[in-house]
Short mmCIF file of C-alpha atoms in Angstrom, two decimals:
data_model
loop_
_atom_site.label_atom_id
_atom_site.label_comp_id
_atom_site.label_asym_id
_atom_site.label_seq_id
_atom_site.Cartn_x
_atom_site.Cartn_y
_atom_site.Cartn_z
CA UNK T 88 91.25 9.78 128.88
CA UNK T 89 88.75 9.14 126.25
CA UNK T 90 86.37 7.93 128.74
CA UNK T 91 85.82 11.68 130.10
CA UNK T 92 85.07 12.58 126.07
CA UNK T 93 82.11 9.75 126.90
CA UNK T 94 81.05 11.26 130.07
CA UNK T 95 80.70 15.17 128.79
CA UNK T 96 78.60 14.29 125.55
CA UNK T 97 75.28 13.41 127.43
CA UNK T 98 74.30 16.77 127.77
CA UNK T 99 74.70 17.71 123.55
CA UNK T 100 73.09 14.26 122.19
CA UNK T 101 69.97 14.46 124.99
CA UNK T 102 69.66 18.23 123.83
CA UNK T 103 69.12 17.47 120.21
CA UNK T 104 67.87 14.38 120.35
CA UNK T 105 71.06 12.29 119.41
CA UNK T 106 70.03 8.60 119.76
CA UNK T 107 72.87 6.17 119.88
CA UNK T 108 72.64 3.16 117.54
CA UNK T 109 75.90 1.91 117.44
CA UNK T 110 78.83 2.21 120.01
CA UNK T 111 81.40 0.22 120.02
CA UNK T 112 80.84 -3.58 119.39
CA UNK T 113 81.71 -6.06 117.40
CA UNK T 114 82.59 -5.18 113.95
CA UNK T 115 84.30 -6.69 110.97
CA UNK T 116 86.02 -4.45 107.71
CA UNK T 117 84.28 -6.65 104.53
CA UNK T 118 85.80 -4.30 102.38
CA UNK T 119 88.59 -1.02 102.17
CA UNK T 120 89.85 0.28 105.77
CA UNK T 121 88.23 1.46 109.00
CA UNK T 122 88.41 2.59 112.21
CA UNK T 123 88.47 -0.02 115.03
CA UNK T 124 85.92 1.81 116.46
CA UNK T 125 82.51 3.11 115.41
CA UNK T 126 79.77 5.14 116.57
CA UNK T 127 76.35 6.02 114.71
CA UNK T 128 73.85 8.47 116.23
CA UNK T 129 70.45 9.11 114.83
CA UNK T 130 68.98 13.00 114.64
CA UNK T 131 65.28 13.89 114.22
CA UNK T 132 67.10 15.65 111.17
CA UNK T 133 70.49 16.81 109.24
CA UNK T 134 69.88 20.51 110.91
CA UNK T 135 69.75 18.77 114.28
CA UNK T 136 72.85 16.51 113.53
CA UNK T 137 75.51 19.89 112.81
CA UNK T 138 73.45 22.19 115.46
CA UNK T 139 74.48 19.04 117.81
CA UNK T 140 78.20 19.02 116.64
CA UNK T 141 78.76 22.71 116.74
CA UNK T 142 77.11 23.39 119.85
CA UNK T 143 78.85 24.56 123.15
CA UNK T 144 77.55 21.51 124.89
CA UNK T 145 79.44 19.18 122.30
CA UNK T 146 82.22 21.79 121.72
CA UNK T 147 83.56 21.56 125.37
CA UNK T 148 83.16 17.81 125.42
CA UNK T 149 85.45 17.64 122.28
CA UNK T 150 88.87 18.93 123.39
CA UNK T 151 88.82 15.50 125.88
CA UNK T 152 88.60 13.10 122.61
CA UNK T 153 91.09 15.30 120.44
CA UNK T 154 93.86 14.48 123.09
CA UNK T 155 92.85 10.78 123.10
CA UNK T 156 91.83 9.34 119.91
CA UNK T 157 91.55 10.01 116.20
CA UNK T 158 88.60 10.68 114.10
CA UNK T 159 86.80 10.66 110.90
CA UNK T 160 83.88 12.58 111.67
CA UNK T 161 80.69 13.05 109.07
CA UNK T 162 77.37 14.54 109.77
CA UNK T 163 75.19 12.74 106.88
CA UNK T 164 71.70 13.32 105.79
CA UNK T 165 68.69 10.64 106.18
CA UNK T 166 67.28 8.68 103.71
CA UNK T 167 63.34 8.84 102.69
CA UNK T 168 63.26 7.48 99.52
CA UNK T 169 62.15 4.32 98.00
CA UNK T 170 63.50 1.09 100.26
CA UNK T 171 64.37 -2.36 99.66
CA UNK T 172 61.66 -4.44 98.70
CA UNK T 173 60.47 -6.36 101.64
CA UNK T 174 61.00 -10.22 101.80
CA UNK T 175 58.64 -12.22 103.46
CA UNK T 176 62.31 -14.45 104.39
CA UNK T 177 63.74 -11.67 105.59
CA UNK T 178 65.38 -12.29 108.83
CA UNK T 179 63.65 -12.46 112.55
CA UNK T 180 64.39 -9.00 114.41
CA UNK T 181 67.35 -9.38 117.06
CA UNK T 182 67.87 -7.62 120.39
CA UNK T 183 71.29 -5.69 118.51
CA UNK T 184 70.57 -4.50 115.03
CA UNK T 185 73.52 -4.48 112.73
CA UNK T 186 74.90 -1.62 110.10
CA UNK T 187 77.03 -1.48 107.54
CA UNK T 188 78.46 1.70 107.05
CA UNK T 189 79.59 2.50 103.71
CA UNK T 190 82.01 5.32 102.13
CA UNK T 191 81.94 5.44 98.57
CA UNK T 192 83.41 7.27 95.55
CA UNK T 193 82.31 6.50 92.38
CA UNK T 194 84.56 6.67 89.61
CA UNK T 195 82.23 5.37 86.91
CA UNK T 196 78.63 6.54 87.80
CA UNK T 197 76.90 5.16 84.55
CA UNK T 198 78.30 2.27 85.35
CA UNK T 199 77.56 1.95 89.10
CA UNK T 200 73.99 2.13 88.21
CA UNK T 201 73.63 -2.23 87.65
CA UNK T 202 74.84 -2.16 90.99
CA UNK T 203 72.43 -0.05 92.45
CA UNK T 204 69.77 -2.22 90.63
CA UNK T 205 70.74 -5.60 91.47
CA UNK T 206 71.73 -5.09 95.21
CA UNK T 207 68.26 -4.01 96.04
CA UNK T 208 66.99 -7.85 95.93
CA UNK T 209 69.88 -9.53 98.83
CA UNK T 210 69.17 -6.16 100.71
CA UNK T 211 65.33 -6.98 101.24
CA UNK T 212 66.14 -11.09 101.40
CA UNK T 213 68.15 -9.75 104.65
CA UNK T 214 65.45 -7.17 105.89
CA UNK T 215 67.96 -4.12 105.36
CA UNK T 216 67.00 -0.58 105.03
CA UNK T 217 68.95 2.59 104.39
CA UNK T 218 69.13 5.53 107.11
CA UNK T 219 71.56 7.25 104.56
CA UNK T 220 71.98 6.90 101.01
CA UNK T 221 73.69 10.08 99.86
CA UNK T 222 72.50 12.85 100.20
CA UNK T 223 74.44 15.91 101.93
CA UNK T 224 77.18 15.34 104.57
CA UNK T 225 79.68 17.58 106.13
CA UNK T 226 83.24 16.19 107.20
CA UNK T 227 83.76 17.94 109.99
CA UNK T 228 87.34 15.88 111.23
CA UNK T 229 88.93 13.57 109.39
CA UNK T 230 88.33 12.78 106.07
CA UNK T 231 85.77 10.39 104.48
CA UNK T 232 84.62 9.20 100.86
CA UNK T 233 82.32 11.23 98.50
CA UNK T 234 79.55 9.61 99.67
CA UNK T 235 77.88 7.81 102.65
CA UNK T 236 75.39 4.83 102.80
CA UNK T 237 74.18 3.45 105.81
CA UNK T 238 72.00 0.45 105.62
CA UNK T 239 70.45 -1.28 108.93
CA UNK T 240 69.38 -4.68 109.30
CA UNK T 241 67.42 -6.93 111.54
CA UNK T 242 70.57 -8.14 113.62
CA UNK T 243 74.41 -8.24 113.08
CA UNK T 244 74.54 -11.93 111.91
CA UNK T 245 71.92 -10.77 109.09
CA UNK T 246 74.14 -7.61 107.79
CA UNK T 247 77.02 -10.11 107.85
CA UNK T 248 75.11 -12.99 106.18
CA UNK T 249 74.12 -10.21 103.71
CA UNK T 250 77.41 -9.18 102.56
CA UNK T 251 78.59 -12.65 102.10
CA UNK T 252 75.63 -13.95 100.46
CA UNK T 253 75.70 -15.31 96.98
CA UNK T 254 73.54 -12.93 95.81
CA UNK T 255 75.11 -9.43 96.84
CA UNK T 256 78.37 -10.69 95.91
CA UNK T 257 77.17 -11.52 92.39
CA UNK T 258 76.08 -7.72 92.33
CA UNK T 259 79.05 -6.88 94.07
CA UNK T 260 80.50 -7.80 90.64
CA UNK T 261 79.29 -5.78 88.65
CA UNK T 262 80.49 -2.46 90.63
CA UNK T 263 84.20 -3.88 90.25
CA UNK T 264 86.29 -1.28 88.69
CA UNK T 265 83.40 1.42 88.86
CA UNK T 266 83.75 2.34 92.48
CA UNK T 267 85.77 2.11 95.60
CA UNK T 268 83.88 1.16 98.85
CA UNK T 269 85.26 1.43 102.73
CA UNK T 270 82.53 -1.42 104.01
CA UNK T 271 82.23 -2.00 107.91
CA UNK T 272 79.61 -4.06 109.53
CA UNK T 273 79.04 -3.02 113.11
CA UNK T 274 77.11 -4.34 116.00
CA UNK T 275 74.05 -2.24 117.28
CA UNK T 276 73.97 -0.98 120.58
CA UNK T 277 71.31 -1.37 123.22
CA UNK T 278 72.30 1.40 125.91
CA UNK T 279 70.95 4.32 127.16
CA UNK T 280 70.19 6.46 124.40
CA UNK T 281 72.51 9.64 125.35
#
């Protein structure tokens, strides 16, 4: 059933430019819970991202999931700030990129800040960037943590090498007890784009 859901969204994500970068795959929970499945599509823009979601196109396609599979669904906005510093180890690009997708709530944000700080050197030894980091989002199904980070790397075996690298999990550390992180690393995808 949930493979007519996949053959009625074409029309929405071609119309506003919804570029699939990860469907499916291989996939691992570091950290928290998560669905077994995952899907990330990029939007020239946030306005672009809910226009998608709430348009007729995607509304008809929707009923044919609802009856087949749950959801957590979140519309997040880009990142365009500052990124990790680039590493001139950083690893070789791969045909699949790899994500972690992050949901966050911060219970102590003063302390969280170290964190921020001292995660920014692995990220770059492992070529990651964020797509989100923040920033608005809209749970439209499902429900989701306070906030969303998306980071993409190079290839899956470097956003997996990442998170179990000494040096992430030594700033890993020192967000114990200050935060509460859902943490799956997913597989790009190399379809067609719709």
């Amino acid at each position: 059933g949930y493979k007519a859901y996949m053959a009625a969204t074409p029309p929405a994500h071609e119309k506003y430019h919804g570029n699939a970068l990860v469907r499916g795959g291989r996939c691992d929970v570091v950290e928290g819970r998560a669905r077994a499945r995952n899907v990330l599509r990029e939007f020239p823009d946030y306005a672009a991202a809910l226009a998608c979601y709430r348009s007729d196109e995607y509304q008809s396609a929707r009923p044919f999931r609802l009856a087949h599979a749950q959801c957590d669904f979140i519309i997040a906005e880009g990142h365009d700030g500052p990124q990790p510093p680039a590493s001139a180890s950083a690893p070789t690009p791969a045909a699949k990129k790899g994500y972690w997708i992050v949901h966050i709530d911060v219970s102590d944000p003063e302390g969280y800040k170290p964190y921020m700080a001292a995660c920014q050197a692995p990220f770059g030894e492992f070529g990651a960037r964020y797509l989100i980091r923040g920033g608005r989002q809209e749970i439209t199904e499902g429900k989701a943590r306070s906030r969303t980070v998306v980071l993409e790397f190079p290839s899956y075996d470097a956003a997996l090498g990442c998170h179990r690298s000494d040096g992430y999990q030594a700033a890993k550390k020192l967000r114990d007890g200050k935060a509460t992180f859902d943490l799956v690393v997913v597989e790009g995808y190399d379809g067609p784009k719709f």
